[in-house]
Short mmCIF file of C-alpha atoms in Angstrom, two decimals:
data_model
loop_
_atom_site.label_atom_id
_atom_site.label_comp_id
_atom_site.label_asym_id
_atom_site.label_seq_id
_atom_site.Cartn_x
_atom_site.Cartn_y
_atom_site.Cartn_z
CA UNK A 274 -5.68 -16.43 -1.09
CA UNK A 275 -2.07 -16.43 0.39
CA UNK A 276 -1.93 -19.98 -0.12
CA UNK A 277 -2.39 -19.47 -4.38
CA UNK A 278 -4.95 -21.82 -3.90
CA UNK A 279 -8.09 -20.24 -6.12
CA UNK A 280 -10.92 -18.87 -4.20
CA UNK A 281 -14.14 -19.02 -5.59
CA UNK A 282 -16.52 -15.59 -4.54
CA UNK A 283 -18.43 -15.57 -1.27
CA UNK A 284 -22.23 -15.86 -2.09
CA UNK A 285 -23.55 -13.02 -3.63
CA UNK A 286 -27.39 -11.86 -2.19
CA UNK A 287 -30.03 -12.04 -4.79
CA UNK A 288 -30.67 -8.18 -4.52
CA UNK A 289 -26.93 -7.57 -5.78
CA UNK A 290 -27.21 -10.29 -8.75
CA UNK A 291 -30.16 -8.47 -9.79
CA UNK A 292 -29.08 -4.89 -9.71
CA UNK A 293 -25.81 -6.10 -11.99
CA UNK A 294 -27.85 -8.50 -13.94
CA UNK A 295 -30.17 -5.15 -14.73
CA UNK A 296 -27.15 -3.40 -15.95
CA UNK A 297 -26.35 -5.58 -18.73
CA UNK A 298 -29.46 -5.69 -19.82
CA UNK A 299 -29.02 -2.08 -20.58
CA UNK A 300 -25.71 -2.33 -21.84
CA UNK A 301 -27.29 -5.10 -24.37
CA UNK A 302 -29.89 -2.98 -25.24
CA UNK A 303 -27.66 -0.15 -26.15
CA UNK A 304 -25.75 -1.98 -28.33
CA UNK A 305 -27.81 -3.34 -30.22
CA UNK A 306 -30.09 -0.12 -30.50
CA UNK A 307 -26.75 1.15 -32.05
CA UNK A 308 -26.04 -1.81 -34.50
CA UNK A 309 -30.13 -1.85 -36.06
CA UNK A 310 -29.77 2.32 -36.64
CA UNK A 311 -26.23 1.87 -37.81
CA UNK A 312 -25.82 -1.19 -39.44
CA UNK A 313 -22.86 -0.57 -40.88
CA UNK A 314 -20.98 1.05 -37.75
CA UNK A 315 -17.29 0.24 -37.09
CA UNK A 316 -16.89 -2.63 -33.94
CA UNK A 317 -14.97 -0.62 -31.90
CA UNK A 318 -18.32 2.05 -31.98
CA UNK A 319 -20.16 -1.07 -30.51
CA UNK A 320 -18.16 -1.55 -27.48
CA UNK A 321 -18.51 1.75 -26.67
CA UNK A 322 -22.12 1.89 -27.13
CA UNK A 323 -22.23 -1.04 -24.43
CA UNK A 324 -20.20 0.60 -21.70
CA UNK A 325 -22.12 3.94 -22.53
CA UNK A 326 -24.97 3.04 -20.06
CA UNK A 327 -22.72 1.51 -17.56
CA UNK A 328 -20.81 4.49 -16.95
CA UNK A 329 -23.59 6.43 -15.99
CA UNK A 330 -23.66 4.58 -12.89
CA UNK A 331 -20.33 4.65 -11.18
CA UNK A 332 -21.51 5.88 -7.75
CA UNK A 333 -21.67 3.13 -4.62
CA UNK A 334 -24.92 2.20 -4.26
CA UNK A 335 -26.29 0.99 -0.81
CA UNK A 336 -28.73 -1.80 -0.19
CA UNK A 337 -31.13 -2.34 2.56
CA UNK A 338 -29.51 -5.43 3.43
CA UNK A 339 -26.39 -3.15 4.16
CA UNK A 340 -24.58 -4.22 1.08
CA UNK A 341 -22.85 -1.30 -0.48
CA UNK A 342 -21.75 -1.86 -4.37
CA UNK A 343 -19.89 0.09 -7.27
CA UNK A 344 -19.33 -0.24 -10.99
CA UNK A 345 -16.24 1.42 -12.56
CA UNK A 346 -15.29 1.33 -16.25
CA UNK A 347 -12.30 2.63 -17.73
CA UNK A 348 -12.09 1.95 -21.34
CA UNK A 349 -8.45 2.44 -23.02
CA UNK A 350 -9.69 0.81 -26.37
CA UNK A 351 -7.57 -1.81 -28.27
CA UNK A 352 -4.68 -2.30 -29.29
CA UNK A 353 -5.53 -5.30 -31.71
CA UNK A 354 -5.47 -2.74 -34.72
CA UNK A 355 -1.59 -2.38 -34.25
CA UNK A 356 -0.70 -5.65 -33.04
CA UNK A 357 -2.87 -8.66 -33.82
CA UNK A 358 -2.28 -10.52 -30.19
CA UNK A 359 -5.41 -9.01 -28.62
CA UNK A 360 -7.18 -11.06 -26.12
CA UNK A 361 -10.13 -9.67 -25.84
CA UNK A 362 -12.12 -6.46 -25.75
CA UNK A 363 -13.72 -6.52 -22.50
CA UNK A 364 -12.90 -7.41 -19.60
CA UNK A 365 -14.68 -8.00 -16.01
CA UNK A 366 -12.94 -7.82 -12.52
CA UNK A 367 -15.58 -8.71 -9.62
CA UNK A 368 -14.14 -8.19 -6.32
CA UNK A 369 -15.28 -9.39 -3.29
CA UNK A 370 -15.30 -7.72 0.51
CA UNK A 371 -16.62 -8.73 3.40
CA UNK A 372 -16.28 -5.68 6.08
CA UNK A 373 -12.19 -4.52 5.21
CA UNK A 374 -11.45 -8.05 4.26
CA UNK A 375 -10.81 -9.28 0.64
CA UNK A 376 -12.85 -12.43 0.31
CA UNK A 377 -12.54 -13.45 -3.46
CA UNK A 378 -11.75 -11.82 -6.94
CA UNK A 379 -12.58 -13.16 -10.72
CA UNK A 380 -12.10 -12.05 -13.92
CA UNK A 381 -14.03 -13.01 -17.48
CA UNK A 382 -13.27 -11.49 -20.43
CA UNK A 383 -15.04 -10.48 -23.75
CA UNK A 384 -13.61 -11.01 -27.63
CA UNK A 385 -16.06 -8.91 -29.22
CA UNK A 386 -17.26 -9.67 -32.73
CA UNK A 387 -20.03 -8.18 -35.04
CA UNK A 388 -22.58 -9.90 -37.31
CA UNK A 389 -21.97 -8.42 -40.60
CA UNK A 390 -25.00 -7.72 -42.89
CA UNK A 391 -25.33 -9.63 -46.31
CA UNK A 392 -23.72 -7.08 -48.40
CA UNK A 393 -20.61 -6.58 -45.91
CA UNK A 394 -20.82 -3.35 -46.18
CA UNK A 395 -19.06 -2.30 -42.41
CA UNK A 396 -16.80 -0.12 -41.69
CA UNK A 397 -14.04 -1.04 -40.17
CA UNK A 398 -10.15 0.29 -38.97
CA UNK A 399 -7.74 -0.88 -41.15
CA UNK A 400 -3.96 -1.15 -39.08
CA UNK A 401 -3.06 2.51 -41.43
CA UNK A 402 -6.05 3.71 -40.80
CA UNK A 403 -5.59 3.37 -37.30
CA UNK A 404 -2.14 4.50 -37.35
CA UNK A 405 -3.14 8.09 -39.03
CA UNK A 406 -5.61 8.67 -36.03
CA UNK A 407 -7.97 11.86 -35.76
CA UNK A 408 -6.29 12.86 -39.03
CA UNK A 409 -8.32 11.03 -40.95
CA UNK A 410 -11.27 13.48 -40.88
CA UNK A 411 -8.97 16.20 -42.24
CA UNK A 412 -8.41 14.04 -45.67
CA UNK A 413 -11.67 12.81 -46.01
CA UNK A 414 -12.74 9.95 -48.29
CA UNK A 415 -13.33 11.62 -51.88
CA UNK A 416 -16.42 9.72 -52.13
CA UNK A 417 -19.03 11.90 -51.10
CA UNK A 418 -21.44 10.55 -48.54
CA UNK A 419 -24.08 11.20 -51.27
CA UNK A 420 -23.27 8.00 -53.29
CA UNK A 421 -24.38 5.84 -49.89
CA UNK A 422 -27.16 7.54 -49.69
CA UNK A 423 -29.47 4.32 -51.14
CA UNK A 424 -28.27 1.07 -49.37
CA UNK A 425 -29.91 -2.22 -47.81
CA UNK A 426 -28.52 -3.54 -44.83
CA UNK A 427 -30.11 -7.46 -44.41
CA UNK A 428 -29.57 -9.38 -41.97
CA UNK A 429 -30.15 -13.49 -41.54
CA UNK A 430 -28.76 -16.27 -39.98
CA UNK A 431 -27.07 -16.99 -43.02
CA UNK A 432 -25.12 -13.69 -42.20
CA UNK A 433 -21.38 -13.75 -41.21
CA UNK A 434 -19.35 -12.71 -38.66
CA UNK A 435 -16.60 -11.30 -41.25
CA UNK A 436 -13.72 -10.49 -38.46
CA UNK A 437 -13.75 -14.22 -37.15
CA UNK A 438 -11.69 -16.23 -39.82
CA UNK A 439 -10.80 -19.53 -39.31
CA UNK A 440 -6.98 -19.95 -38.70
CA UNK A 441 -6.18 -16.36 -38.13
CA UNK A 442 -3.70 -15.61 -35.37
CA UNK A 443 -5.89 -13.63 -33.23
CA UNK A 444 -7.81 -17.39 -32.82
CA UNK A 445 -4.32 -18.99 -32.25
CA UNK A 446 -3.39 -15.95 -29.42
CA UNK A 447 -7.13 -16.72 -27.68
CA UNK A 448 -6.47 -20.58 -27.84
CA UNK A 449 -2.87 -20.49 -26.12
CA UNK A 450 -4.17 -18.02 -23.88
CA UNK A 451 -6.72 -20.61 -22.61
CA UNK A 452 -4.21 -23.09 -22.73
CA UNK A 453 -2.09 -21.96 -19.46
CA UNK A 454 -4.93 -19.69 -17.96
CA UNK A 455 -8.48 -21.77 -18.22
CA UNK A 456 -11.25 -20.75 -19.28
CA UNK A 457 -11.76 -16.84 -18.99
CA UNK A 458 -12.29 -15.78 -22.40
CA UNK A 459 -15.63 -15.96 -24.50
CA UNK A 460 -16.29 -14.16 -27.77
CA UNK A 461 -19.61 -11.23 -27.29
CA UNK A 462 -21.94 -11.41 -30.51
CA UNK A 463 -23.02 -8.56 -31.61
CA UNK A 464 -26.26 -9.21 -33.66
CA UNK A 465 -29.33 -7.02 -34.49
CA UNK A 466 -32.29 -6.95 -32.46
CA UNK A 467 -33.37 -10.15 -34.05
CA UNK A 468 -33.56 -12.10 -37.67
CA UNK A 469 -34.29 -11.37 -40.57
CA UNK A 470 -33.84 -7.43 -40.28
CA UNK A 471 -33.26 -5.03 -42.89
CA UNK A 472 -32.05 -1.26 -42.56
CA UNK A 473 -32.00 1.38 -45.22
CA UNK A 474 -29.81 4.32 -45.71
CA UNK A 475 -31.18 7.28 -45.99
CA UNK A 476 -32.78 6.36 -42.15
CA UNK A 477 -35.71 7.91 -42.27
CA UNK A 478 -36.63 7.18 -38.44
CA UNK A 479 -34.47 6.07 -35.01
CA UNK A 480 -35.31 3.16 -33.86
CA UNK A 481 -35.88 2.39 -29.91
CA UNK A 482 -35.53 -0.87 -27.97
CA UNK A 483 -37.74 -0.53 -25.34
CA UNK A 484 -37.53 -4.30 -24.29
CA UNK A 485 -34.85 -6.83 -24.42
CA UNK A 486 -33.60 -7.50 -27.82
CA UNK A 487 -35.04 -11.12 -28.71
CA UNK A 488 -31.16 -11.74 -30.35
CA UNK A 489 -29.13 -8.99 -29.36
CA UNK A 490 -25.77 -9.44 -27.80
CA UNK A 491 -24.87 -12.93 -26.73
CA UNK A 492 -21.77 -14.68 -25.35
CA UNK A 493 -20.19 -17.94 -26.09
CA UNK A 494 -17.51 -19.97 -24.38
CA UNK A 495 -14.28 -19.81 -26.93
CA UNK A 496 -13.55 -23.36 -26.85
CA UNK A 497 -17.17 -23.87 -28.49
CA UNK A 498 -16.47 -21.00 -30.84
CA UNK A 499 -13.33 -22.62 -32.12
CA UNK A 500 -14.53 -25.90 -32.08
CA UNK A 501 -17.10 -24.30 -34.30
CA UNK A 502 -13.65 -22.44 -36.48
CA UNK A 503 -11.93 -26.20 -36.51
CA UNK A 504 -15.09 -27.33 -39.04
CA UNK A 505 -14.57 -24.69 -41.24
CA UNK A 506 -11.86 -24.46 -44.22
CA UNK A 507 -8.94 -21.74 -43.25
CA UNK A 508 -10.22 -18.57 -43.35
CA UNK A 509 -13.71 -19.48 -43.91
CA UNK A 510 -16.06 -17.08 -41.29
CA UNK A 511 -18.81 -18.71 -39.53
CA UNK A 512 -22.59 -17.60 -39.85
CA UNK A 513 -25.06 -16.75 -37.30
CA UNK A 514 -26.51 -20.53 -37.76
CA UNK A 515 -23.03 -21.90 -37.39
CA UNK A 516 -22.66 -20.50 -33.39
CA UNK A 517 -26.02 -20.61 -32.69
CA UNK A 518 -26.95 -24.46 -33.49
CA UNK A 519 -23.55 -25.02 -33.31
CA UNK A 520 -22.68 -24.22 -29.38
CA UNK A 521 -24.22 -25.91 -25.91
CA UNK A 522 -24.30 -22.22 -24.59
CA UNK A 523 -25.28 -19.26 -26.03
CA UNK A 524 -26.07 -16.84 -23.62
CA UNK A 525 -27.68 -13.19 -23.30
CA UNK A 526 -25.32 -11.10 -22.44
CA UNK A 527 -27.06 -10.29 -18.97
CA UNK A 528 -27.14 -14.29 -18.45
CA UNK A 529 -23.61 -14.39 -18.65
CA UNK A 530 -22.98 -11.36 -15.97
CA UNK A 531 -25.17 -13.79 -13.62
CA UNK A 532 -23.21 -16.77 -14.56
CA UNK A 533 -20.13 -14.91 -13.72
CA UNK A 534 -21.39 -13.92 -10.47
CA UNK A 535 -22.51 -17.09 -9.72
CA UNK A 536 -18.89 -18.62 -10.37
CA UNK A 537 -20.11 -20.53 -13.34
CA UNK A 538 -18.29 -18.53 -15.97
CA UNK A 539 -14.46 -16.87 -16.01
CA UNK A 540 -11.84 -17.82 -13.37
CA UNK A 541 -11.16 -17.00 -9.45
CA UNK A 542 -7.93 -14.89 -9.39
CA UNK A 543 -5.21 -16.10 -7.19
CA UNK A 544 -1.26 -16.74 -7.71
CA UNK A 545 -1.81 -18.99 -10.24
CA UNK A 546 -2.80 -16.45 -12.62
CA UNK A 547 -1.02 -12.87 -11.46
CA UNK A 548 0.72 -13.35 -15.09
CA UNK A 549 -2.37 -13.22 -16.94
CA UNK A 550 -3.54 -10.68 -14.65
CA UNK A 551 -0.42 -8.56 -15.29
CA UNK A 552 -0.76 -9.40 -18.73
CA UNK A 553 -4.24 -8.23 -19.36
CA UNK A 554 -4.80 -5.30 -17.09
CA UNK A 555 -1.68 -3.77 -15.20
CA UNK A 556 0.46 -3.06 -18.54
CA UNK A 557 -0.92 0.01 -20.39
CA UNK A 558 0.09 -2.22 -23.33
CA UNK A 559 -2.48 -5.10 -22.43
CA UNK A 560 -3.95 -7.19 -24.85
CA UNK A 561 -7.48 -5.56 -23.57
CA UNK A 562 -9.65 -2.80 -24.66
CA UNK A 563 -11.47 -1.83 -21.74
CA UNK A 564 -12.69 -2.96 -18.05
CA UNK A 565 -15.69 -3.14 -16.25
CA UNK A 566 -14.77 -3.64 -11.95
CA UNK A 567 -17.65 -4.65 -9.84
CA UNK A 568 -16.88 -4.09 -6.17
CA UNK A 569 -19.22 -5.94 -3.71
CA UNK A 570 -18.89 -4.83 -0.21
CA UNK A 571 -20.97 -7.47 1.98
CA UNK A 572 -21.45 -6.51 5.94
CA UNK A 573 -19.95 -8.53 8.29
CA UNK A 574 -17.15 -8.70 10.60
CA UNK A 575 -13.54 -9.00 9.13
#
């Protein structure tokens, strides 16, 4: 990697695809367990509600084929509510070691965006809002929670996601972005379990996902997602019809952790790309919420 040439990852055994492939499958199904018992839940609740089950698991773990992995997450949130250059939300670093040698690193990252229900009724943090911090629950809203307490929540593919507007500059930062650094970014989906869904407040029952969500969370390349923006008037949002009949790919989210690992998705890291590196993860500052690093220790000499 001295050379700045890119290096793509060593093969990856089976065993280790699977075990990471297993963890976003819970991660999906947490999310979207959140979203169908809180329909109208802020964004920012839904990225933590996928990293929730994949920091339970940040030991090594050790395979019988001598293979020793780890998982670390350390979320900072975003800063897109203050500034409106944010990259993405989510980021993932998978590193590469064979014995004490460093055999290959890549990075793909996640713009996260919710499916809003047909009365787009969500909560979400307004730049002020985010500005007055923890505060906010000492000045509650006057409203009493009473006057929500009979609401329908549906859900259809006619359904928008109401943070993507065509033409807005956080579209503009993600296309210049991909400009000079390829292809790393792709916008997460968060959708319900599947469509049509409605919820009702009062809840009158939790529901579980036992199984993989039929819809859940799924993951699109951003050049197809803007391609998708370029056919809409300015400001327009697109539905859930739009990306999905709309875009060549449109992956589980667990699909697109196996993609990545397979080198079919994000970009090697090498010279080339130490800015963008810098730029999303070393600064405190980053245009990035939170990151998930995947260390992969194979056996072998050095």
């Amino acid at each position: 990697m001295g050379s700045g040439k890119a290096v793509e990852l060593p093969a990856i055994p089976e065993e280790v695809i699977a075990w990471f492939c297993a963890r976003f499958e819970e991660a999906n199904r947490s999310v979207t367990e959140n979203l169908i018992n809180n329909p109208n839940t802020r964004e920012t609740t839904l990225d933590d509600a996928l990293l929730a089950p994949l920091q339970k698991q940040q030991a090594p773990v050790a395979f019988p084929s001598g293979v020793v992995v780890q998982m670390s997450v350390h979320n900072i949130g975003g800063l897109r509510r203050l500034y409106r250059w944010e990259v993405a939300d989510i980021g993932v670093l998978v590193t590469v070691f064979q014995g004490h040698a460093l055999r290959g690193q890549k990075i793909g990252v996640l713009q996260a965006k919710r499916l809003y229900p047909r009365n787009n009724e969500v909560l979400d943090d307004e730049q002020e809002d985010y500005k007055y911090g923890l505060n906010a629950f000492l000045v509650p809203d006057p409203a009493s929670a009473l006057a929500k307490m009979s609401m329908t929540f549906e859900f259809d593919e006619a359904c928008r996601y109401g943070a993507l507007p065509s033409g807005d500059v956080q579209v503009q930062t993600i296309e210049t972005f991909v400009r000079e650094f390829g292809a790393a970014v792709s916008y997460l989906f968060y959708n319900p379990a599947d469509v049509p869904d409605t919820m009702h407040f009062p809840s009158t029952a939790y529901r579980t996902l036992v199984n993989p969500p039929p819809l859940g969370a799924r993951v699109v390349d951003a050049k197809e997602v803007h391609a998708v923006l370029a056919g809409l008037e300015k400001g327009q949002t697109p539905t859930l019809k739009d990306i999905q009949h709309s875009t060549h790919q449109y992956r589980r989210l667990e699909e697109w952790a196996e993609e990545l690992l397979r080198c079919r998705v994000g970009v090697p890291i090498d010279r080339s790309i130490n800015r963008m590196v810098e730029q999303l993860l070393v600064r405190r500052s980053g245009p990035i919420g939170a990151v998930i690093a995947f260390s992969v220790a194979l056996p072998g000499k050095d």
